[in-house]
Amino acid sequence: MSKFKKKKSGDLPAISTASLPDIVFMLLFFFMVATVMRQNTLKIQNRLPFADQVEKLTKKNLVMYIYAGKPSSRYADQMGKTARIQLNDKFADIADVRPFILEERASKREEELDFLITALKVDKETNVGLITDIKEELRKENALKVNYISKQGSVMQNFQ
Amino acid sequence: MARRNAPEVNAGSMADIAFLLLIFFLVTTTIETDSGIMRMLPPLLENEQTPPIIKDKNIFVVIVNKNNDLLVEDERMDIKDLRLAASKFLDNGGGVGEDRCEYCKGEKDPESSDNPQKAVISLKSDRESSYEMYMAVQNELVAAYNELRDRESERIYNESYTDMVKDYDDPRSSRYKSEKLKEKIELIKELYPQKLSEAEAKKS
């Protein structure tokens, strides 16, 4: 009987690739969503200290970032080795902090202004003096909510 | 019977599956958020006000020098002992009469703070001390407050203060921004108000 005869192996149908674009798009979308766009390119070293009494910054659009630390090795020749402030993509002086805050405030909606938080991303080897100066400027602008960004971990990890 | 080729697999639903997966990932991935220690800066005083007089025993002085050494109440201390020392000070409740502290479980040492409302922690750091030391000290002091608040909150509401705050700020929680929860949090905050003053870093 020929009913159960196997067909020849020669004419296997080609595997359909019609769904390949879908898969690729899916991956694309996934990565588009999951990647965090670096808002600023860091020009300074930024190794954050450890702390465990942390609160999360949930509303990303209400955060102003101020970076500080030693210039990274690429910029060390021009900028020297003392810790500097970085605002947006540029090195800045302490005098630039207030204009920066005003600029950030201008870009937000009015009802959001009360909820603005200044996030300080400071390298752990920075001197406290610089932070004090920044805080003084923030106080002058009445930007009183401050978050010292840190990595989650025990305090003791700072001293290892 | 005629020989048949195997029919081609229908791939029409593949796109649907792909979208399903896509939506699944869209919903489940959370973008990593920054976290850190939240502090409020003191507002700038407009006119010279005379600072309130605080008794010496109600101030807990923490000094960090430029070599990152820690000096607490005129004694050298290791960072790992700071949390306990601070919570001991805050929880002392040595006051009598009007200043009595009903809920404090401290040693009631008359030489230490009267009650948590009066107790102030003063943090002075040298301009040249390192940021990591500064952060460690702040973290320990905030932790001391949080531990005491947790304890009181467990006693009154049977749940920890930190969990309540977490729920309050979590949009997924059923108690997100609930008024009732806010009241509870405020009450606990009043029991142990965070009076952490930072002196301007001094030049050396």
mmCIF file of C-alpha atoms in Angstrom:
data_model
loop_
_atom_site.group_PDB
_atom_site.id
_atom_site.type_symbol
_atom_site.label_atom_id
_atom_site.label_comp_id
_atom_site.label_asym_id
_atom_site.label_seq_id
_atom_site.Cartn_x
_atom_site.Cartn_y
_atom_site.Cartn_z
ATOM 1 C CA MET A 1 0.000 0.000 0.000
ATOM 2 C CA SER A 2 1.271 3.419 -0.853
ATOM 3 C CA LYS A 3 -0.851 5.290 1.592
ATOM 4 C CA PHE A 4 1.759 5.400 4.332
ATOM 5 C CA LYS A 5 4.714 5.777 2.096
ATOM 6 C CA LYS A 6 7.009 8.467 3.201
ATOM 7 C CA LYS A 7 7.650 11.200 0.742
ATOM 8 C CA LYS A 8 11.059 11.843 -0.510
ATOM 9 C CA SER A 9 13.303 13.950 1.631
ATOM 10 C CA GLY A 10 14.238 16.110 -1.297
ATOM 11 C CA ASP A 11 11.257 18.454 -1.371
ATOM 12 C CA LEU A 12 11.173 19.812 2.187
ATOM 13 C CA PRO A 13 9.306 23.098 2.203
ATOM 14 C CA ALA A 14 11.391 26.150 2.915
ATOM 15 C CA ILE A 15 10.970 27.516 6.431
ATOM 16 C CA SER A 16 8.854 30.588 6.374
ATOM 17 C CA THR A 17 10.697 33.710 7.362
ATOM 18 C CA ALA A 18 7.641 35.892 7.334
ATOM 19 C CA SER A 19 7.744 36.327 11.096
ATOM 20 C CA LEU A 20 11.347 37.320 11.243
ATOM 21 C CA PRO A 21 10.584 41.033 10.930
ATOM 22 C CA ASP A 22 8.211 40.736 13.840
ATOM 23 C CA ILE A 23 10.809 39.162 16.023
ATOM 24 C CA VAL A 24 13.323 41.751 15.093
ATOM 25 C CA PHE A 25 10.889 44.545 15.783
ATOM 26 C CA MET A 26 10.042 43.029 19.085
ATOM 27 C CA LEU A 27 13.672 42.982 20.102
ATOM 28 C CA LEU A 28 14.092 46.488 18.866
ATOM 29 C CA PHE A 29 11.185 47.781 20.873
ATOM 30 C CA PHE A 30 12.349 45.942 23.930
ATOM 31 C CA PHE A 31 15.754 47.496 23.844
ATOM 32 C CA MET A 32 14.325 50.888 23.048
ATOM 33 C CA VAL A 33 12.297 50.737 26.190
ATOM 34 C CA ALA A 34 14.781 49.123 28.509
ATOM 35 C CA THR A 35 17.767 51.265 27.747
ATOM 36 C CA VAL A 36 18.216 54.284 29.884
ATOM 37 C CA MET A 37 19.348 57.168 27.836
ATOM 38 C CA ARG A 38 22.245 58.863 29.530
ATOM 39 C CA GLN A 39 21.125 62.413 29.803
ATOM 40 C CA ASN A 40 24.581 63.721 30.256
ATOM 41 C CA THR A 41 27.924 62.403 29.234
ATOM 42 C CA LEU A 42 29.994 62.294 32.319
ATOM 43 C CA LYS A 43 33.238 64.157 32.184
ATOM 44 C CA ILE A 44 34.099 63.434 35.757
ATOM 45 C CA GLN A 45 34.748 60.369 37.800
ATOM 46 C CA ASN A 46 31.575 59.271 39.440
ATOM 47 C CA ARG A 47 31.910 56.501 41.958
ATOM 48 C CA LEU A 48 29.030 56.959 44.317
ATOM 49 C CA PRO A 49 29.317 56.301 48.039
ATOM 50 C CA PHE A 50 27.296 53.559 49.702
ATOM 51 C CA ALA A 51 24.352 54.189 51.995
ATOM 52 C CA ASP A 52 21.362 52.206 53.167
ATOM 53 C CA GLN A 53 18.851 54.840 54.280
ATOM 54 C CA VAL A 54 17.948 55.650 50.718
ATOM 55 C CA GLU A 55 14.770 56.812 49.065
ATOM 56 C CA LYS A 56 14.026 56.287 45.423
ATOM 57 C CA LEU A 57 13.690 59.111 42.989
ATOM 58 C CA THR A 58 10.542 58.055 41.217
ATOM 59 C CA LYS A 59 9.629 61.105 39.184
ATOM 60 C CA LYS A 60 12.496 61.389 36.769
ATOM 61 C CA ASN A 61 11.292 64.531 35.077
ATOM 62 C CA LEU A 62 11.322 66.419 38.360
ATOM 63 C CA VAL A 63 14.965 65.865 39.109
ATOM 64 C CA MET A 64 17.825 68.219 38.402
ATOM 65 C CA TYR A 65 21.178 66.572 38.368
ATOM 66 C CA ILE A 66 24.346 68.204 39.584
ATOM 67 C CA TYR A 67 27.495 66.157 39.186
ATOM 68 C CA ALA A 68 30.771 66.692 40.935
ATOM 69 C CA GLY A 69 34.064 64.910 41.091
ATOM 70 C CA LYS A 70 37.558 64.847 39.735
ATOM 71 C CA PRO A 71 37.791 65.271 35.976
ATOM 72 C CA SER A 72 38.125 61.876 34.329
ATOM 73 C CA SER A 73 41.487 60.958 32.870
ATOM 74 C CA ARG A 74 40.600 62.243 29.387
ATOM 75 C CA TYR A 75 40.049 65.742 30.716
ATOM 76 C CA ALA A 76 42.641 65.700 33.463
ATOM 77 C CA ASP A 77 45.180 67.538 31.334
ATOM 78 C CA GLN A 78 42.965 70.522 30.670
ATOM 79 C CA MET A 79 40.959 70.666 33.835
ATOM 80 C CA GLY A 80 43.488 69.664 36.454
ATOM 81 C CA LYS A 81 42.961 67.200 39.223
ATOM 82 C CA THR A 82 40.823 69.060 41.701
ATOM 83 C CA ALA A 83 37.160 68.169 41.875
ATOM 84 C CA ARG A 84 34.873 70.106 39.571
ATOM 85 C CA ILE A 85 31.158 70.563 39.101
ATOM 86 C CA GLN A 86 29.466 69.337 35.963
ATOM 87 C CA LEU A 87 26.147 70.734 34.831
ATOM 88 C CA ASN A 88 24.524 69.184 31.792
ATOM 89 C CA ASP A 89 27.426 68.404 29.513
ATOM 90 C CA LYS A 90 29.857 71.035 30.620
ATOM 91 C CA PHE A 91 32.272 71.684 33.410
ATOM 92 C CA ALA A 92 30.992 74.495 35.516
ATOM 93 C CA ASP A 93 31.949 76.791 38.322
ATOM 94 C CA ILE A 94 30.119 77.332 41.526
ATOM 95 C CA ALA A 95 28.733 80.566 40.084
ATOM 96 C CA ASP A 96 26.986 78.620 37.311
ATOM 97 C CA VAL A 97 24.809 76.672 39.715
ATOM 98 C CA ARG A 98 22.215 79.370 40.223
ATOM 99 C CA PRO A 99 21.676 80.105 36.520
ATOM 100 C CA PHE A 100 21.407 76.355 35.999
ATOM 101 C CA ILE A 101 18.660 76.046 38.605
ATOM 102 C CA LEU A 102 16.772 78.961 37.096
ATOM 103 C CA GLU A 103 17.079 77.447 33.646
ATOM 104 C CA GLU A 104 15.814 74.088 34.848
ATOM 105 C CA ARG A 105 12.930 75.722 36.623
ATOM 106 C CA ALA A 106 11.979 77.653 33.524
ATOM 107 C CA SER A 107 11.692 74.425 31.573
ATOM 108 C CA LYS A 108 9.221 72.877 34.009
ATOM 109 C CA ARG A 109 5.548 73.488 34.382
ATOM 110 C CA GLU A 110 4.528 75.860 37.107
ATOM 111 C CA GLU A 111 2.646 73.347 39.214
ATOM 112 C CA GLU A 112 5.665 71.078 39.236
ATOM 113 C CA LEU A 113 8.038 73.632 40.663
ATOM 114 C CA ASP A 114 7.333 72.777 44.287
ATOM 115 C CA PHE A 115 8.278 69.165 43.730
ATOM 116 C CA LEU A 116 11.628 69.688 42.085
ATOM 117 C CA ILE A 117 14.446 67.768 43.649
ATOM 118 C CA THR A 118 18.106 68.480 43.206
ATOM 119 C CA ALA A 119 20.055 65.257 42.937
ATOM 120 C CA LEU A 120 23.707 65.490 43.828
ATOM 121 C CA LYS A 121 25.759 62.833 42.135
ATOM 122 C CA VAL A 122 29.078 63.273 43.759
ATOM 123 C CA ASP A 123 32.175 61.155 43.573
ATOM 124 C CA LYS A 124 33.131 59.713 46.915
ATOM 125 C CA GLU A 125 36.571 61.260 46.951
ATOM 126 C CA THR A 126 35.344 64.804 46.644
ATOM 127 C CA ASN A 127 35.924 67.248 49.466
ATOM 128 C CA VAL A 128 32.943 68.292 51.500
ATOM 129 C CA GLY A 129 33.825 71.941 50.922
ATOM 130 C CA LEU A 130 32.635 71.777 47.331
ATOM 131 C CA ILE A 131 29.345 70.221 48.389
ATOM 132 C CA THR A 132 28.873 72.920 50.997
ATOM 133 C CA ASP A 133 29.381 75.566 48.336
ATOM 134 C CA ILE A 134 26.807 73.918 46.081
ATOM 135 C CA LYS A 135 24.342 73.659 48.922
ATOM 136 C CA GLU A 136 24.854 77.304 49.756
ATOM 137 C CA GLU A 137 23.979 78.229 46.174
ATOM 138 C CA LEU A 138 20.921 75.990 46.278
ATOM 139 C CA ARG A 139 19.752 77.666 49.438
ATOM 140 C CA LYS A 140 20.072 81.047 47.798
ATOM 141 C CA GLU A 141 17.789 79.827 45.032
ATOM 142 C CA ASN A 142 15.447 78.229 47.553
ATOM 143 C CA ALA A 143 15.922 74.797 46.010
ATOM 144 C CA LEU A 144 15.841 73.044 49.329
ATOM 145 C CA LYS A 145 15.001 69.474 48.461
ATOM 146 C CA VAL A 146 18.235 67.646 48.012
ATOM 147 C CA ASN A 147 18.991 64.033 47.374
ATOM 148 C CA TYR A 148 22.493 62.697 47.769
ATOM 149 C CA ILE A 149 22.543 59.905 45.233
ATOM 150 C CA SER A 150 24.238 56.828 46.553
ATOM 151 C CA LYS A 151 24.560 53.166 45.885
ATOM 152 C CA GLN A 152 22.585 50.805 48.006
ATOM 153 C CA GLY A 153 24.868 49.039 50.401
ATOM 154 C CA SER A 154 26.244 49.049 53.877
ATOM 155 C CA VAL A 155 28.106 52.122 55.036
ATOM 156 C CA MET A 156 31.059 49.968 55.883
ATOM 157 C CA GLN A 157 31.629 49.293 52.197
ATOM 158 C CA ASN A 158 32.800 52.878 51.902
ATOM 159 C CA PHE A 159 35.892 52.171 53.896
ATOM 160 C CA GLN A 160 37.103 48.994 52.337
ATOM 161 C CA MET B 1 -3.748 8.768 -3.893
ATOM 162 C CA ALA B 2 -1.616 11.644 -5.013
ATOM 163 C CA ARG B 3 1.418 12.511 -3.021
ATOM 164 C CA ARG B 4 1.071 15.686 -1.037
ATOM 165 C CA ASN B 5 3.759 18.084 0.044
ATOM 166 C CA ALA B 6 3.607 19.029 3.723
ATOM 167 C CA PRO B 7 1.530 22.197 3.941
ATOM 168 C CA GLU B 8 3.428 25.328 4.870
ATOM 169 C CA VAL B 9 3.082 26.289 8.521
ATOM 170 C CA ASN B 10 0.830 29.255 8.874
ATOM 171 C CA ALA B 11 2.904 32.092 10.242
ATOM 172 C CA GLY B 12 0.125 34.644 10.334
ATOM 173 C CA SER B 13 -0.226 34.500 14.095
ATOM 174 C CA MET B 14 3.467 34.939 14.713
ATOM 175 C CA ALA B 15 3.108 38.686 14.737
ATOM 176 C CA ASP B 16 0.474 38.432 17.430
ATOM 177 C CA ILE B 17 2.734 36.308 19.554
ATOM 178 C CA ALA B 18 5.528 38.779 19.041
ATOM 179 C CA PHE B 19 3.347 41.660 20.123
ATOM 180 C CA LEU B 20 2.179 39.736 23.117
ATOM 181 C CA LEU B 21 5.758 39.250 24.210
ATOM 182 C CA LEU B 22 6.578 42.830 23.475
ATOM 183 C CA ILE B 23 3.737 44.067 25.624
ATOM 184 C CA PHE B 24 4.700 41.674 28.379
ATOM 185 C CA PHE B 25 8.219 43.072 28.491
ATOM 186 C CA LEU B 26 6.964 46.615 28.223
ATOM 187 C CA VAL B 27 4.901 46.132 31.322
ATOM 188 C CA THR B 28 7.380 44.204 33.400
ATOM 189 C CA THR B 29 10.629 46.031 32.853
ATOM 190 C CA THR B 30 11.299 48.849 35.214
ATOM 191 C CA ILE B 31 13.910 51.300 34.308
ATOM 192 C CA GLU B 32 16.516 51.559 36.985
ATOM 193 C CA THR B 33 16.000 54.604 39.133
ATOM 194 C CA ASP B 34 18.476 56.510 41.199
ATOM 195 C CA SER B 35 18.186 56.407 44.922
ATOM 196 C CA GLY B 36 19.818 58.381 47.632
ATOM 197 C CA ILE B 37 19.521 60.050 50.999
ATOM 198 C CA MET B 38 16.818 62.676 51.008
ATOM 199 C CA ARG B 39 17.522 65.834 52.978
ATOM 200 C CA MET B 40 15.998 69.249 53.267
ATOM 201 C CA LEU B 41 18.295 72.236 53.329
ATOM 202 C CA PRO B 42 17.498 74.973 55.821
ATOM 203 C CA PRO B 43 16.012 78.029 54.156
ATOM 204 C CA LEU B 44 18.158 81.098 53.973
ATOM 205 C CA LEU B 45 17.338 83.494 56.779
ATOM 206 C CA GLU B 46 16.364 86.868 55.459
ATOM 207 C CA ASN B 47 17.118 88.992 58.437
ATOM 208 C CA GLU B 48 19.431 88.216 61.246
ATOM 209 C CA GLN B 49 17.482 86.229 63.751
ATOM 210 C CA THR B 50 18.851 85.391 67.096
ATOM 211 C CA PRO B 51 19.243 81.657 67.179
ATOM 212 C CA PRO B 52 17.166 79.962 69.863
ATOM 213 C CA ILE B 53 19.098 79.058 72.930
ATOM 214 C CA ILE B 54 19.545 75.339 73.204
ATOM 215 C CA LYS B 55 20.871 73.719 76.291
ATOM 216 C CA ASP B 56 24.218 72.065 75.861
ATOM 217 C CA LYS B 57 22.903 68.720 76.947
ATOM 218 C CA ASN B 58 20.321 68.784 74.165
ATOM 219 C CA ILE B 59 22.939 69.051 71.453
ATOM 220 C CA PHE B 60 24.744 66.042 70.117
ATOM 221 C CA VAL B 61 27.859 67.310 68.442
ATOM 222 C CA VAL B 62 29.356 65.291 65.632
ATOM 223 C CA ILE B 63 32.535 66.600 64.085
ATOM 224 C CA VAL B 64 34.419 65.200 61.121
ATOM 225 C CA ASN B 65 37.921 66.540 60.693
ATOM 226 C CA LYS B 66 40.019 66.729 57.570
ATOM 227 C CA ASN B 67 41.582 63.342 58.218
ATOM 228 C CA ASN B 68 38.099 61.837 58.271
ATOM 229 C CA ASP B 69 38.230 61.196 61.995
ATOM 230 C CA LEU B 70 34.975 61.268 63.845
ATOM 231 C CA LEU B 71 34.577 63.206 67.071
ATOM 232 C CA VAL B 72 31.315 62.672 68.902
ATOM 233 C CA GLU B 73 30.637 64.701 72.052
ATOM 234 C CA ASP B 74 34.365 65.332 72.447
ATOM 235 C CA GLU B 75 35.300 61.702 72.128
ATOM 236 C CA ARG B 76 36.743 59.861 69.209
ATOM 237 C CA MET B 77 34.369 57.316 67.838
ATOM 238 C CA ASP B 78 34.274 54.706 65.157
ATOM 239 C CA ILE B 79 31.666 55.112 62.456
ATOM 240 C CA LYS B 80 30.057 51.804 63.334
ATOM 241 C CA ASP B 81 29.244 52.983 66.857
ATOM 242 C CA LEU B 82 27.685 56.232 65.717
ATOM 243 C CA ARG B 83 24.204 54.898 65.044
ATOM 244 C CA LEU B 84 23.812 53.456 68.520
ATOM 245 C CA ALA B 85 25.254 56.555 70.177
ATOM 246 C CA ALA B 86 22.899 58.823 68.247
ATOM 247 C CA SER B 87 19.805 56.783 68.978
ATOM 248 C CA LYS B 88 20.786 56.577 72.642
ATOM 249 C CA PHE B 89 21.023 60.333 72.739
ATOM 250 C CA LEU B 90 17.708 60.891 70.957
ATOM 251 C CA ASP B 91 15.880 58.304 72.998
ATOM 252 C CA ASN B 92 17.296 59.401 76.326
ATOM 253 C CA GLY B 93 14.249 61.264 77.608
ATOM 254 C CA GLY B 94 15.948 62.697 80.657
ATOM 255 C CA GLY B 95 13.505 65.573 81.027
ATOM 256 C CA VAL B 96 11.248 65.957 84.042
ATOM 257 C CA GLY B 97 7.901 67.652 84.463
ATOM 258 C CA GLU B 98 6.863 69.349 81.232
ATOM 259 C CA ASP B 99 9.766 67.923 79.311
ATOM 260 C CA ARG B 100 8.992 64.371 80.199
ATOM 261 C CA CYS B 101 9.050 61.876 77.380
ATOM 262 C CA GLU B 102 6.436 59.170 77.809
ATOM 263 C CA TYR B 103 7.521 56.860 75.049
ATOM 264 C CA CYS B 104 11.303 57.113 75.333
ATOM 265 C CA LYS B 105 13.028 53.953 76.361
ATOM 266 C CA GLY B 106 16.412 55.518 77.040
ATOM 267 C CA GLU B 107 18.458 55.688 80.161
ATOM 268 C CA LYS B 108 16.880 58.931 81.434
ATOM 269 C CA ASP B 109 20.321 60.356 81.996
ATOM 270 C CA PRO B 110 19.928 63.955 83.230
ATOM 271 C CA GLU B 111 23.152 64.853 81.444
ATOM 272 C CA SER B 112 21.768 63.886 78.049
ATOM 273 C CA SER B 113 18.795 65.097 75.992
ATOM 274 C CA ASP B 114 15.460 65.996 77.610
ATOM 275 C CA ASN B 115 13.196 64.595 74.911
ATOM 276 C CA PRO B 116 13.338 63.919 71.175
ATOM 277 C CA GLN B 117 11.619 67.216 70.392
ATOM 278 C CA LYS B 118 14.440 69.122 72.011
ATOM 279 C CA ALA B 119 17.312 66.924 70.966
ATOM 280 C CA VAL B 120 19.355 68.361 68.155
ATOM 281 C CA ILE B 121 22.147 66.666 66.313
ATOM 282 C CA SER B 122 24.732 69.067 65.053
ATOM 283 C CA LEU B 123 27.017 67.896 62.295
ATOM 284 C CA LYS B 124 30.153 69.847 61.559
ATOM 285 C CA SER B 125 32.460 68.700 58.874
ATOM 286 C CA ASP B 126 35.729 70.105 57.712
ATOM 287 C CA ARG B 127 35.890 71.370 54.153
ATOM 288 C CA GLU B 128 38.573 68.842 53.420
ATOM 289 C CA SER B 129 36.898 65.780 54.805
ATOM 290 C CA SER B 130 35.852 63.327 52.153
ATOM 291 C CA TYR B 131 32.374 62.995 50.762
ATOM 292 C CA GLU B 132 32.153 59.307 51.526
ATOM 293 C CA MET B 133 32.810 59.942 55.198
ATOM 294 C CA TYR B 134 30.266 62.723 55.171
ATOM 295 C CA MET B 135 27.713 60.441 53.545
ATOM 296 C CA ALA B 136 28.467 57.640 55.973
ATOM 297 C CA VAL B 137 27.896 59.949 58.932
ATOM 298 C CA GLN B 138 24.665 61.307 57.479
ATOM 299 C CA ASN B 139 23.482 57.831 56.711
ATOM 300 C CA GLU B 140 24.104 56.655 60.256
ATOM 301 C CA LEU B 141 22.351 59.659 61.763
ATOM 302 C CA VAL B 142 19.328 59.280 59.495
ATOM 303 C CA ALA B 143 19.349 55.579 60.323
ATOM 304 C CA ALA B 144 19.213 56.393 64.032
ATOM 305 C CA TYR B 145 16.092 58.485 63.472
ATOM 306 C CA ASN B 146 14.530 55.833 61.264
ATOM 307 C CA GLU B 147 15.167 53.079 63.786
ATOM 308 C CA LEU B 148 13.449 55.014 66.540
ATOM 309 C CA ARG B 149 10.564 55.921 64.276
ATOM 310 C CA ASP B 150 10.239 52.307 63.251
ATOM 311 C CA ARG B 151 10.090 51.251 66.848
ATOM 312 C CA GLU B 152 7.367 53.727 67.749
ATOM 313 C CA SER B 153 5.453 52.937 64.622
ATOM 314 C CA GLU B 154 5.554 49.223 65.415
ATOM 315 C CA ARG B 155 4.245 49.990 68.862
ATOM 316 C CA ILE B 156 1.379 52.209 67.731
ATOM 317 C CA TYR B 157 0.417 50.880 64.306
ATOM 318 C CA ASN B 158 2.041 47.471 64.187
ATOM 319 C CA GLU B 159 3.982 48.226 61.053
ATOM 320 C CA SER B 160 7.277 49.876 60.460
ATOM 321 C CA TYR B 161 7.632 53.520 59.607
ATOM 322 C CA THR B 162 9.837 52.837 56.609
ATOM 323 C CA ASP B 163 7.205 50.525 55.133
ATOM 324 C CA MET B 164 4.532 53.155 55.565
ATOM 325 C CA VAL B 165 6.629 55.752 53.810
ATOM 326 C CA LYS B 166 7.409 53.271 51.065
ATOM 327 C CA ASP B 167 3.743 52.518 50.533
ATOM 328 C CA TYR B 168 2.902 56.184 50.547
ATOM 329 C CA ASP B 169 5.317 56.872 47.710
ATOM 330 C CA ASP B 170 4.612 53.722 45.735
ATOM 331 C CA PRO B 171 2.042 54.221 42.963
ATOM 332 C CA ARG B 172 1.388 50.469 42.905
ATOM 333 C CA SER B 173 0.405 50.331 46.520
ATOM 334 C CA SER B 174 -3.241 50.612 47.504
ATOM 335 C CA ARG B 175 -2.307 53.283 50.006
ATOM 336 C CA TYR B 176 -0.497 55.527 47.547
ATOM 337 C CA LYS B 177 -0.837 59.119 48.772
ATOM 338 C CA SER B 178 -3.607 58.147 51.131
ATOM 339 C CA GLU B 179 -4.596 60.800 53.643
ATOM 340 C CA LYS B 180 -4.917 58.323 56.439
ATOM 341 C CA LEU B 181 -1.408 57.060 55.952
ATOM 342 C CA LYS B 182 -0.087 60.579 55.764
ATOM 343 C CA GLU B 183 -1.596 61.322 59.157
ATOM 344 C CA LYS B 184 0.115 58.309 60.649
ATOM 345 C CA ILE B 185 3.436 59.254 59.126
ATOM 346 C CA GLU B 186 3.171 62.805 60.386
ATOM 347 C CA LEU B 187 2.400 61.584 63.867
ATOM 348 C CA ILE B 188 5.447 59.353 63.954
ATOM 349 C CA LYS B 189 7.551 62.152 62.568
ATOM 350 C CA GLU B 190 6.392 64.342 65.409
ATOM 351 C CA LEU B 191 7.460 61.815 67.991
ATOM 352 C CA TYR B 192 10.993 61.835 66.645
ATOM 353 C CA PRO B 193 11.429 64.996 64.602
ATOM 354 C CA GLN B 194 14.534 64.965 62.483
ATOM 355 C CA LYS B 195 16.506 67.831 63.932
ATOM 356 C CA LEU B 196 19.760 67.409 62.192
ATOM 357 C CA SER B 197 21.563 70.652 61.809
ATOM 358 C CA GLU B 198 24.559 71.084 59.623
ATOM 359 C CA ALA B 199 26.970 73.816 60.353
ATOM 360 C CA GLU B 200 28.740 75.361 57.443
ATOM 361 C CA ALA B 201 31.888 73.425 56.801
ATOM 362 C CA LYS B 202 34.740 75.293 58.349
ATOM 363 C CA LYS B 203 37.907 76.163 56.609
ATOM 364 C CA SER B 204 41.056 74.682 57.902
#
